[in-house]
Coordinates of N, CA and C in Angstrom, one line a residue:
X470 N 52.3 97.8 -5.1 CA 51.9 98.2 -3.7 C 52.8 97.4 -2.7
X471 N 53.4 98.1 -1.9 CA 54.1 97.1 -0.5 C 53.3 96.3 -0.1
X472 N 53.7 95.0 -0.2 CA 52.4 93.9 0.0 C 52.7 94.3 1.8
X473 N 51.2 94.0 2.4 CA 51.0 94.4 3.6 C 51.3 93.2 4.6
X474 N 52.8 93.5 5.5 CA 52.8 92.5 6.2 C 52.5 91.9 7.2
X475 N 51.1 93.2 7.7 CA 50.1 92.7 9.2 C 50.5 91.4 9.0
X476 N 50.0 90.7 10.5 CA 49.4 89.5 10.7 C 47.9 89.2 11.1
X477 N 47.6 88.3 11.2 CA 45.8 87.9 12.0 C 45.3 88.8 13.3
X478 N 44.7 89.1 13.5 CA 43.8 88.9 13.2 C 43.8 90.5 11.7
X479 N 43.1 90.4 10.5 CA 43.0 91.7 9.5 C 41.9 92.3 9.5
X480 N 41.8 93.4 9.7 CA 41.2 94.1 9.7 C 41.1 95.0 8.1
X481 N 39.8 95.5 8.1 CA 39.7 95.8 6.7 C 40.5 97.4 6.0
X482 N 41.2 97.6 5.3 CA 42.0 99.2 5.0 C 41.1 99.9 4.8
X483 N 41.7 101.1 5.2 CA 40.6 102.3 4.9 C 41.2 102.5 3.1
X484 N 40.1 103.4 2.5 CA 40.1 103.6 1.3 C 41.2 104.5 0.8
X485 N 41.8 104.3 0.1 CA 42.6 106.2 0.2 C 42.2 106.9 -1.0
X486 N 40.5 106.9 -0.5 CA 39.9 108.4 -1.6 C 38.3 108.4 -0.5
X487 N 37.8 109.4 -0.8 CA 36.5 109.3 -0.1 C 35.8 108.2 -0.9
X488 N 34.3 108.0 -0.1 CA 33.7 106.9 -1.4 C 32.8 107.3 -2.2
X489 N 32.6 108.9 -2.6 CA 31.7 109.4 -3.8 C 33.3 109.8 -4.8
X490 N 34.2 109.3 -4.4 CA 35.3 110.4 -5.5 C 35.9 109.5 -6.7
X491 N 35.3 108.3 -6.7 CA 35.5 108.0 -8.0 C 33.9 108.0 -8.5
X492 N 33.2 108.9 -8.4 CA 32.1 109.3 -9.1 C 32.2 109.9 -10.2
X493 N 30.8 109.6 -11.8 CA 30.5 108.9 -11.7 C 30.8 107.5 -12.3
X494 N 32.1 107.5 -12.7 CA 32.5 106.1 -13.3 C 31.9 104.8 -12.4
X495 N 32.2 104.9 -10.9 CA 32.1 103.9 -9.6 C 31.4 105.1 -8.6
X496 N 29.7 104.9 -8.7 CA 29.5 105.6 -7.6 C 29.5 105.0 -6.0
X497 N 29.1 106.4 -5.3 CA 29.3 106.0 -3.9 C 28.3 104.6 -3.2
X498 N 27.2 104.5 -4.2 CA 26.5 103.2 -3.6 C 26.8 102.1 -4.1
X499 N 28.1 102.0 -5.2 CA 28.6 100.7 -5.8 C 29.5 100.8 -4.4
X500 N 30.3 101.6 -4.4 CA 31.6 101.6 -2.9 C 30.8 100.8 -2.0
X501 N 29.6 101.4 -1.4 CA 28.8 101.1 0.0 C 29.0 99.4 0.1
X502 N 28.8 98.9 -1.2 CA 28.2 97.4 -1.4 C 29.4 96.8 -1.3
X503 N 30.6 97.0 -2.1 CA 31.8 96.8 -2.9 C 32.6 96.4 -1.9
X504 N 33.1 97.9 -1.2 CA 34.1 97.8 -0.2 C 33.1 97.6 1.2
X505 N 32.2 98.6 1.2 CA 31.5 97.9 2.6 C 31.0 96.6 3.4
X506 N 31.1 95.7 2.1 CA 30.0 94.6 2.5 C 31.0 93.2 1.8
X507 N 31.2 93.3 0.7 CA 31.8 92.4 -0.5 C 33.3 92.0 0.7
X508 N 34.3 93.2 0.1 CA 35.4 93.2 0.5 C 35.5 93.1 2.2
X509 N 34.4 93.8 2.9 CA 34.2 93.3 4.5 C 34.5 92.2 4.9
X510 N 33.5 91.1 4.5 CA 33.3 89.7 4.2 C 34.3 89.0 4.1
X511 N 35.1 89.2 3.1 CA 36.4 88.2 2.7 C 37.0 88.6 4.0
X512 N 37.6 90.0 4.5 CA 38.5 90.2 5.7 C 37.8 88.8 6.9
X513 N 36.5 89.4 7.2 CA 35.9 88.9 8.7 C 36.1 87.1 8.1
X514 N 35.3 86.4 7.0 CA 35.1 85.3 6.6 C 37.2 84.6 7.1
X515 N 38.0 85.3 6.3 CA 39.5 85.0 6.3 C 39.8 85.2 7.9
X516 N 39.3 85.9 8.7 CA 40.4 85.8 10.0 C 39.3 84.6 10.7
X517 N 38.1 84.6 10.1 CA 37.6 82.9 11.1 C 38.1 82.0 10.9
X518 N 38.7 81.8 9.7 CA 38.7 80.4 9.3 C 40.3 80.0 9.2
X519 N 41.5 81.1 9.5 CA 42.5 81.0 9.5 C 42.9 81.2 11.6
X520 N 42.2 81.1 12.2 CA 42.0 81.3 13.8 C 42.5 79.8 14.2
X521 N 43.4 79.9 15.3 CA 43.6 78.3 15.7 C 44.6 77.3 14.6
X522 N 44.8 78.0 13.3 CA 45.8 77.3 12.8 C 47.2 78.2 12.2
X523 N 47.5 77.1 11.6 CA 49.0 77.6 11.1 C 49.0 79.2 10.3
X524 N 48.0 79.0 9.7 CA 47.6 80.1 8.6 C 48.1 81.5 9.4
X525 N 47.9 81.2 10.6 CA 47.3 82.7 11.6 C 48.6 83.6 11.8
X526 N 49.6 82.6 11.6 CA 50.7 83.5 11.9 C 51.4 83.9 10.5
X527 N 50.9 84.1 9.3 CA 51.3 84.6 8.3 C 50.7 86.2 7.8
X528 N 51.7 86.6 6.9 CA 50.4 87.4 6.5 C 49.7 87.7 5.5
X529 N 49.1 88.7 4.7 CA 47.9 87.8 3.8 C 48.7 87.7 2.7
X530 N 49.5 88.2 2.1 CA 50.6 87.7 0.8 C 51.0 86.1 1.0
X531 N 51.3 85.8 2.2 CA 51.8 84.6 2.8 C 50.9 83.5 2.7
X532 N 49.6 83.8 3.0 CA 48.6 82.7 3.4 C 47.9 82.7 1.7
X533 N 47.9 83.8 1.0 CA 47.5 84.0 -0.4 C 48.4 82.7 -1.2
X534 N 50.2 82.9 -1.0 CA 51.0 82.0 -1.8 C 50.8 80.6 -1.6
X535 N 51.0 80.2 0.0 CA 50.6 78.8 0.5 C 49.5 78.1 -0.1
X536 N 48.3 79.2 0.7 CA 47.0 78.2 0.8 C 46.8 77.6 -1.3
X537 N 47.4 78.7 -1.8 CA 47.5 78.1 -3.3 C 47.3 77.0 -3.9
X538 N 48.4 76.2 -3.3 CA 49.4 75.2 -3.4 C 49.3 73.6 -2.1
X539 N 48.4 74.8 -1.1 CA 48.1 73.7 0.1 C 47.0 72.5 -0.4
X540 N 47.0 71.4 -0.1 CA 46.2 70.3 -0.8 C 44.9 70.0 0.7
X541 N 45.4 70.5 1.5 CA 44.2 70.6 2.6 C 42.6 70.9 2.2
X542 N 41.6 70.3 2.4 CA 40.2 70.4 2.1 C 40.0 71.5 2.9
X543 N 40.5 72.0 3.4 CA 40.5 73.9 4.4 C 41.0 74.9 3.6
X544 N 42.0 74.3 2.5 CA 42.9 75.5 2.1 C 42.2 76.3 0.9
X545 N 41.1 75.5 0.2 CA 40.4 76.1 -0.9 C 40.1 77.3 -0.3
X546 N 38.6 77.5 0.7 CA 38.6 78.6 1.2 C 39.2 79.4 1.9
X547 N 40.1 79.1 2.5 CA 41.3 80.0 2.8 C 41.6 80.7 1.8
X548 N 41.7 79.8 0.9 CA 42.4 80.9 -0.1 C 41.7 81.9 -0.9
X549 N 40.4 81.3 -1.1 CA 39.4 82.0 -1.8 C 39.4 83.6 -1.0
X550 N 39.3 83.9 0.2 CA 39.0 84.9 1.2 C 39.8 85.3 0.9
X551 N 41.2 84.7 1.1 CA 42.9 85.8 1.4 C 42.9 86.5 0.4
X552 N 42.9 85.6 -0.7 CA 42.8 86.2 -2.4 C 42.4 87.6 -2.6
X553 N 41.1 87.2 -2.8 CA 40.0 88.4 -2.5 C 40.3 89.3 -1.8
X554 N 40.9 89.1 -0.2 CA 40.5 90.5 0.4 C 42.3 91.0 -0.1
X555 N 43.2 90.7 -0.4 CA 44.4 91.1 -1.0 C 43.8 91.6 -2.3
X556 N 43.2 91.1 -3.5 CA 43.2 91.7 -4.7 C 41.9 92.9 -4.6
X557 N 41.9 92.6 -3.8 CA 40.7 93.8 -3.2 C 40.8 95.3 -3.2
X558 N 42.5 95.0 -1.8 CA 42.9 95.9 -1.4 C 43.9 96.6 -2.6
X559 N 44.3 95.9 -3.5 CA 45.2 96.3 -4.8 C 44.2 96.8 -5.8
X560 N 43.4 96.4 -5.8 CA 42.1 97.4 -6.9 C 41.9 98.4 -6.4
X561 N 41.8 99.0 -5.1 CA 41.8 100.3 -4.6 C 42.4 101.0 -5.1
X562 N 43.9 100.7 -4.9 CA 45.4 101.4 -5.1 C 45.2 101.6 -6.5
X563 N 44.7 100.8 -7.2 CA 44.9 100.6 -8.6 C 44.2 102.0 -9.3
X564 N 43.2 102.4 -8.5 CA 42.6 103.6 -8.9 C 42.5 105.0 -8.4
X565 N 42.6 106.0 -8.7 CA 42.4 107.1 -8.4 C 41.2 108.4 -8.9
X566 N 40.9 109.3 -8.2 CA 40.2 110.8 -8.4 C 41.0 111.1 -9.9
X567 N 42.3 111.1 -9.7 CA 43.0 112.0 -10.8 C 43.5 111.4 -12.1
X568 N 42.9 110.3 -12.1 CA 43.3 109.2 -13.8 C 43.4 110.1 -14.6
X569 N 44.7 109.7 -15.2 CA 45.1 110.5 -16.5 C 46.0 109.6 -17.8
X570 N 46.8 110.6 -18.1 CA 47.5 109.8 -18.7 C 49.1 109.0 -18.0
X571 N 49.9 108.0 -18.6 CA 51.3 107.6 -18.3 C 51.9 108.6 -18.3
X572 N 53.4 108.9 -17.4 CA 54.3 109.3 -17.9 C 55.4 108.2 -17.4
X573 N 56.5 109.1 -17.4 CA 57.8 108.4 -17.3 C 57.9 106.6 -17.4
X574 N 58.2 106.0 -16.5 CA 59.0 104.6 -16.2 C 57.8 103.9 -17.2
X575 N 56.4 104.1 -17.0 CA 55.4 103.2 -16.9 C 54.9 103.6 -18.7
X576 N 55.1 104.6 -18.8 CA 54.7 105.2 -19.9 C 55.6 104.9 -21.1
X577 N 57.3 104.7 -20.7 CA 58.2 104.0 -21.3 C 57.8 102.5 -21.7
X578 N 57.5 101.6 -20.9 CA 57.1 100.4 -20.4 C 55.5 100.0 -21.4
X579 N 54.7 100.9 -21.5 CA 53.5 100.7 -22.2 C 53.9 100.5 -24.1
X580 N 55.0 101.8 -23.8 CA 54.9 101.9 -25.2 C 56.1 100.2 -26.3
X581 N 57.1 100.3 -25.0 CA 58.2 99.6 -25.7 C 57.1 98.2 -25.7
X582 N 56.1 97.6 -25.2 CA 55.5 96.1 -25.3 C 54.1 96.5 -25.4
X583 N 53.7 97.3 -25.4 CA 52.5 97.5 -26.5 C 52.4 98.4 -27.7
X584 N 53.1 99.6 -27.8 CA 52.9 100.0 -28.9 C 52.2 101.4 -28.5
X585 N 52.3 102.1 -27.2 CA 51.5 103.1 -26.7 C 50.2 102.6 -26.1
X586 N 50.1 103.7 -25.4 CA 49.0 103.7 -24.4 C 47.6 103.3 -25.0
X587 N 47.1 104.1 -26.5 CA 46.2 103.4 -26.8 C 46.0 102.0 -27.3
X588 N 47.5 101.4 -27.8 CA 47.5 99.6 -27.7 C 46.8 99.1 -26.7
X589 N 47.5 99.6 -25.5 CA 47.3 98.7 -24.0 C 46.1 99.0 -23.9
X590 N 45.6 99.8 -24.0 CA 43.8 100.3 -23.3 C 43.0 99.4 -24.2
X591 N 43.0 99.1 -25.5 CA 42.6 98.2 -26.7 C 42.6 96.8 -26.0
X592 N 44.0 96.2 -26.0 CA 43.9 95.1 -25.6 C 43.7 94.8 -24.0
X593 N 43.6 95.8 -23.2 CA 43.4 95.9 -22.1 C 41.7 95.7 -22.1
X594 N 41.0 96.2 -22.7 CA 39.6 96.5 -22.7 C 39.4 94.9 -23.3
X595 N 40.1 94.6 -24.4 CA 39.4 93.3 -25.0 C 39.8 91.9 -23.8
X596 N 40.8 92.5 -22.5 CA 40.8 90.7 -22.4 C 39.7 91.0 -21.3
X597 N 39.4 92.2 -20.5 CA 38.5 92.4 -19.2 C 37.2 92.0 -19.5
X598 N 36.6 92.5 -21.1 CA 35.9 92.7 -21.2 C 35.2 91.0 -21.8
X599 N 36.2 90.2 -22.1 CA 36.3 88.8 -22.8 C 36.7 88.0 -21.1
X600 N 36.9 88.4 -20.4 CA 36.9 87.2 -19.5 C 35.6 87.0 -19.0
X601 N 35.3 85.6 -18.9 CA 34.1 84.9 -18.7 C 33.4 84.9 -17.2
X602 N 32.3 85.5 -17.0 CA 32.1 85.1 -15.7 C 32.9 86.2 -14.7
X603 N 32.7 85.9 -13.4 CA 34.0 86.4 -12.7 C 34.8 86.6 -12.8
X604 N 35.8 87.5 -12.2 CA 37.4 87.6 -12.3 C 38.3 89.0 -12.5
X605 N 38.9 88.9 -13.2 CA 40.0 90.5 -12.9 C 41.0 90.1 -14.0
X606 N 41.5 91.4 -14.5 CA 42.2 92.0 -15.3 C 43.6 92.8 -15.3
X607 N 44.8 92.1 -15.2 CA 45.8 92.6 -15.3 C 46.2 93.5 -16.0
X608 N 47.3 94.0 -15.4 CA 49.0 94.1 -16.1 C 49.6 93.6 -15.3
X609 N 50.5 93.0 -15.6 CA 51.2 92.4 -15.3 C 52.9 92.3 -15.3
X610 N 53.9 92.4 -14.8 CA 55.3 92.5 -15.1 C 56.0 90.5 -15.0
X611 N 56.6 90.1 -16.2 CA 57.1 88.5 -16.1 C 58.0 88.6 -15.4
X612 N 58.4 87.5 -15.4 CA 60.1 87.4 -14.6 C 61.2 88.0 -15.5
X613 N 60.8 88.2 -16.7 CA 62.0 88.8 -18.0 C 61.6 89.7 -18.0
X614 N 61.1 90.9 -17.2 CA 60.9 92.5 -16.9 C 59.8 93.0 -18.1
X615 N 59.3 91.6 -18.8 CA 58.6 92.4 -20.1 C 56.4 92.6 -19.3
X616 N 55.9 93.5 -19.8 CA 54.8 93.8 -19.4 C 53.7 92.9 -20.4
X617 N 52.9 92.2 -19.7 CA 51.4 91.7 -20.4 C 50.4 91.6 -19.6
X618 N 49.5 91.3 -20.4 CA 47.9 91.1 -19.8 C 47.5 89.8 -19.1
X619 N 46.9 89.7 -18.0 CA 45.9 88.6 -17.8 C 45.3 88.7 -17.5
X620 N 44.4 87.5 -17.2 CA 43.0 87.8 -16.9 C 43.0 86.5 -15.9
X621 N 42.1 86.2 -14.7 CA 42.1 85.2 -13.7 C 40.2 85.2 -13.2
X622 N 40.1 84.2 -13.2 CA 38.9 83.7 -12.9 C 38.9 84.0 -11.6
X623 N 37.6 84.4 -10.9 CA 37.1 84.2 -9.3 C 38.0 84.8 -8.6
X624 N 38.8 84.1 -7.5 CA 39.5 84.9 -6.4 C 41.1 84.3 -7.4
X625 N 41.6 83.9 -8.4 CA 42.8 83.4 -8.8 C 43.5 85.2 -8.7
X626 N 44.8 84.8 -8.6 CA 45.6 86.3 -8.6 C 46.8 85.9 -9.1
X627 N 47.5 87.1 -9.9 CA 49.1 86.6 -10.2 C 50.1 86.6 -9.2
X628 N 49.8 86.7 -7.9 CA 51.2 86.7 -7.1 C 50.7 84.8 -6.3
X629 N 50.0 84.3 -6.9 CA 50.1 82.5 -6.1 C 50.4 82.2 -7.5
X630 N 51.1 83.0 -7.8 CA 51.6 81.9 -9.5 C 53.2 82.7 -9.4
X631 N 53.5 83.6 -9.2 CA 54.9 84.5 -8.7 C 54.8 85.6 -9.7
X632 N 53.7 86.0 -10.2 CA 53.5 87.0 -10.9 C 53.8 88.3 -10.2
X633 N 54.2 89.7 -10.9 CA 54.7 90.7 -10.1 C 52.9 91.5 -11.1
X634 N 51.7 91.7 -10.1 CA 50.8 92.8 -10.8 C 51.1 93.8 -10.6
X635 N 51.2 94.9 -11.6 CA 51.6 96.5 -11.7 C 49.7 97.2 -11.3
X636 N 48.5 96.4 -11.8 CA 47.5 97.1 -11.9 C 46.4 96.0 -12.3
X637 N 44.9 96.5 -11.8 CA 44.3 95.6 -11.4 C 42.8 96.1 -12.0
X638 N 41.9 95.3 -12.9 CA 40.1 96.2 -12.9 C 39.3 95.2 -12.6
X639 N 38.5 95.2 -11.1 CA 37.4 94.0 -11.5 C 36.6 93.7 -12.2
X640 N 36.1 93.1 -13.1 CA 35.2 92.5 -13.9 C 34.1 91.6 -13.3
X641 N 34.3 91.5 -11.6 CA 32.8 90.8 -11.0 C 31.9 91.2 -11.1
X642 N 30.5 91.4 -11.0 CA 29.5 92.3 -11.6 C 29.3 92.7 -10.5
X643 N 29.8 92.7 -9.6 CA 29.6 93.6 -8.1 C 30.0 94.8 -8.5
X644 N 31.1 94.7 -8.8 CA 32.3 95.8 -9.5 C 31.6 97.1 -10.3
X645 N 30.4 96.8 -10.8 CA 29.7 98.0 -11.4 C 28.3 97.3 -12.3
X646 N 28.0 96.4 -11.5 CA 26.4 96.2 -11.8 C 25.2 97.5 -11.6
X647 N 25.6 98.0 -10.1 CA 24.3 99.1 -9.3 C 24.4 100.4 -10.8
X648 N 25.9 100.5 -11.3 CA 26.1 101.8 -12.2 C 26.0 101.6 -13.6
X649 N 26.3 100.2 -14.3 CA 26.4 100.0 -16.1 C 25.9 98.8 -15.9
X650 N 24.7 98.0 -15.2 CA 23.7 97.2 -15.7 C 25.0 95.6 -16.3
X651 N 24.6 95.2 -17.3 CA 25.1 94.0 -18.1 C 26.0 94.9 -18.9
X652 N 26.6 96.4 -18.9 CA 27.3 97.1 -19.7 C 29.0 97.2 -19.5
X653 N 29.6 95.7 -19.6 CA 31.0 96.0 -18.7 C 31.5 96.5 -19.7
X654 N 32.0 96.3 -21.0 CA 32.8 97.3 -22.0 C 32.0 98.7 -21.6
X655 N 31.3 99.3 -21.2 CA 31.3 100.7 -21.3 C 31.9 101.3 -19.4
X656 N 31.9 100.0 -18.5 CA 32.7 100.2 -17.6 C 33.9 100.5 -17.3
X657 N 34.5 99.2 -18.3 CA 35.8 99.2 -19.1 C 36.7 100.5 -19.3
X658 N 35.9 101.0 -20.1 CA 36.5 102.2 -21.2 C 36.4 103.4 -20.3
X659 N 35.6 103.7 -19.3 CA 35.4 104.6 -18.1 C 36.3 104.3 -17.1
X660 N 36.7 103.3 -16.9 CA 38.0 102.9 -15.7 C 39.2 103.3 -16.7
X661 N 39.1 102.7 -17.6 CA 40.9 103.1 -18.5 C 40.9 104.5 -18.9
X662 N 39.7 105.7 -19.2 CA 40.0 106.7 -19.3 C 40.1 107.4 -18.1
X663 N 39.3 107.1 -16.6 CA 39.3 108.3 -15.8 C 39.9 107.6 -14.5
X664 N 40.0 106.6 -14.5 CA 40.6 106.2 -13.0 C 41.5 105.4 -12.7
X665 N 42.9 105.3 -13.7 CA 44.2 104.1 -13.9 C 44.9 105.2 -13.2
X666 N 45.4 104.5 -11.7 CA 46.3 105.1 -11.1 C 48.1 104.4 -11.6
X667 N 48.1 105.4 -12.3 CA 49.3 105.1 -13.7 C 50.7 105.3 -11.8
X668 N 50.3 106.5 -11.2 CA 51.6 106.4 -10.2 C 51.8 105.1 -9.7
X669 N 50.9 105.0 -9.2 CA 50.7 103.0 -8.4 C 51.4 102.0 -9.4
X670 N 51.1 102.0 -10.4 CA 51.6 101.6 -11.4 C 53.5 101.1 -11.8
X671 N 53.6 102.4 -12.0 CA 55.1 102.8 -11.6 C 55.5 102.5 -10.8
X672 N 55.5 102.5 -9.5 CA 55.8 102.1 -8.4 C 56.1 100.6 -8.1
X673 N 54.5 99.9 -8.8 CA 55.1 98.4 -8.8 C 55.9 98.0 -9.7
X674 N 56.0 98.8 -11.1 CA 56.7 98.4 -12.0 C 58.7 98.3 -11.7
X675 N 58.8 99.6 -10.6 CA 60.0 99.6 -10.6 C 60.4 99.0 -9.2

């Protein structure tokens, strides 16, 4: 995704799908809560607390990399907010109405470091579904152009570590408690079959 170089005050993105259209994997009353309220939050919470300081004139990639690394008793939650409403806005992107299969650059890319598409969906499913607690689910691109998995606790994300993410699945139980209960592997396997925006993908890959 073009990391977004607004400045302060952020206002929250519009979606780019309606909010029943990733129905029923993520229905419209998971969205209502998710993006309405969850992801709201982090925006409004992030431009209070970044108001009046340095933070203000960056933008949220900017204040995401810093506040990282900042040792300020301010910077935790700074960062916690920026985090969030950035890995927020890339889980969106991350998905689409028309999930299908790979093709070209990304589909190349799956197979040469995992072994095909059903590898990645396997080990993809076991780390989302094996991280503990809160958090999120990569792919990921290294600095040596080769593709893997992570997984990051709470608001942690791979770009305040210099990570390049291709693609993103929440695993917070906001993310699909209202629709699969305590059922995240069967959330899992419904996000990797019907809604991996493989274009998005590509795009960050190359």
């Amino acid at each position: 995704m073009p990391l977004d170089k607004a400045k302060a005050p952020f206002t929250l993105p519009k979606l780019p799908y309606a909010d029943d259209a990733l129905a029923p994997v993520i229905s419209a009353n998971t969205i209502s809560f998710h993006y309405g309220k969850h992801h709201a939050t982090y925006v409004k919470v992030l431009n209070e607390l970044i108001a009046g300081t340095a933070y203000e004139a960056l933008s949220m990639e900017e204040i995401v990399v810093r506040s990282a690394t900042d040792k300020d008793a301010a910077a935790k939650k700074i960062f916690n907010n920026a985090a969030q409403a950035w890995n927020h806005e890339f889980y969106w992107h991350s998905m689409t109405p028309k999930g299908g299969a790979p093709t070209g650059k990304i589909k190349d890319a799956l197979e040469k470091n995992f072994g095909g598409l059903d590898a990645f969906k396997k080990a993809f499913s076991q780390a989302a579904t094996g991280q503990f607690g809160s958090g999120w689910a990569w792919l990921v691109k290294g600095k040596d152009g080769a593709l893997k998995i992570e997984t990051t606790s709470n608001a942690d994300t791979p770009i305040a570590h210099g990570g390049t993410p291709l693609l993103v699945a929440d695993v917070w139980e906001h993310a699909y408690y209202l629709d699969y209960q305590n059922r995240r592997p069967d959330h899992v396997a419904a996000w990797l079959d019907k809604l991996v925006n493989w274009s998005f993908a590509e795009k960050n890959l190359t």
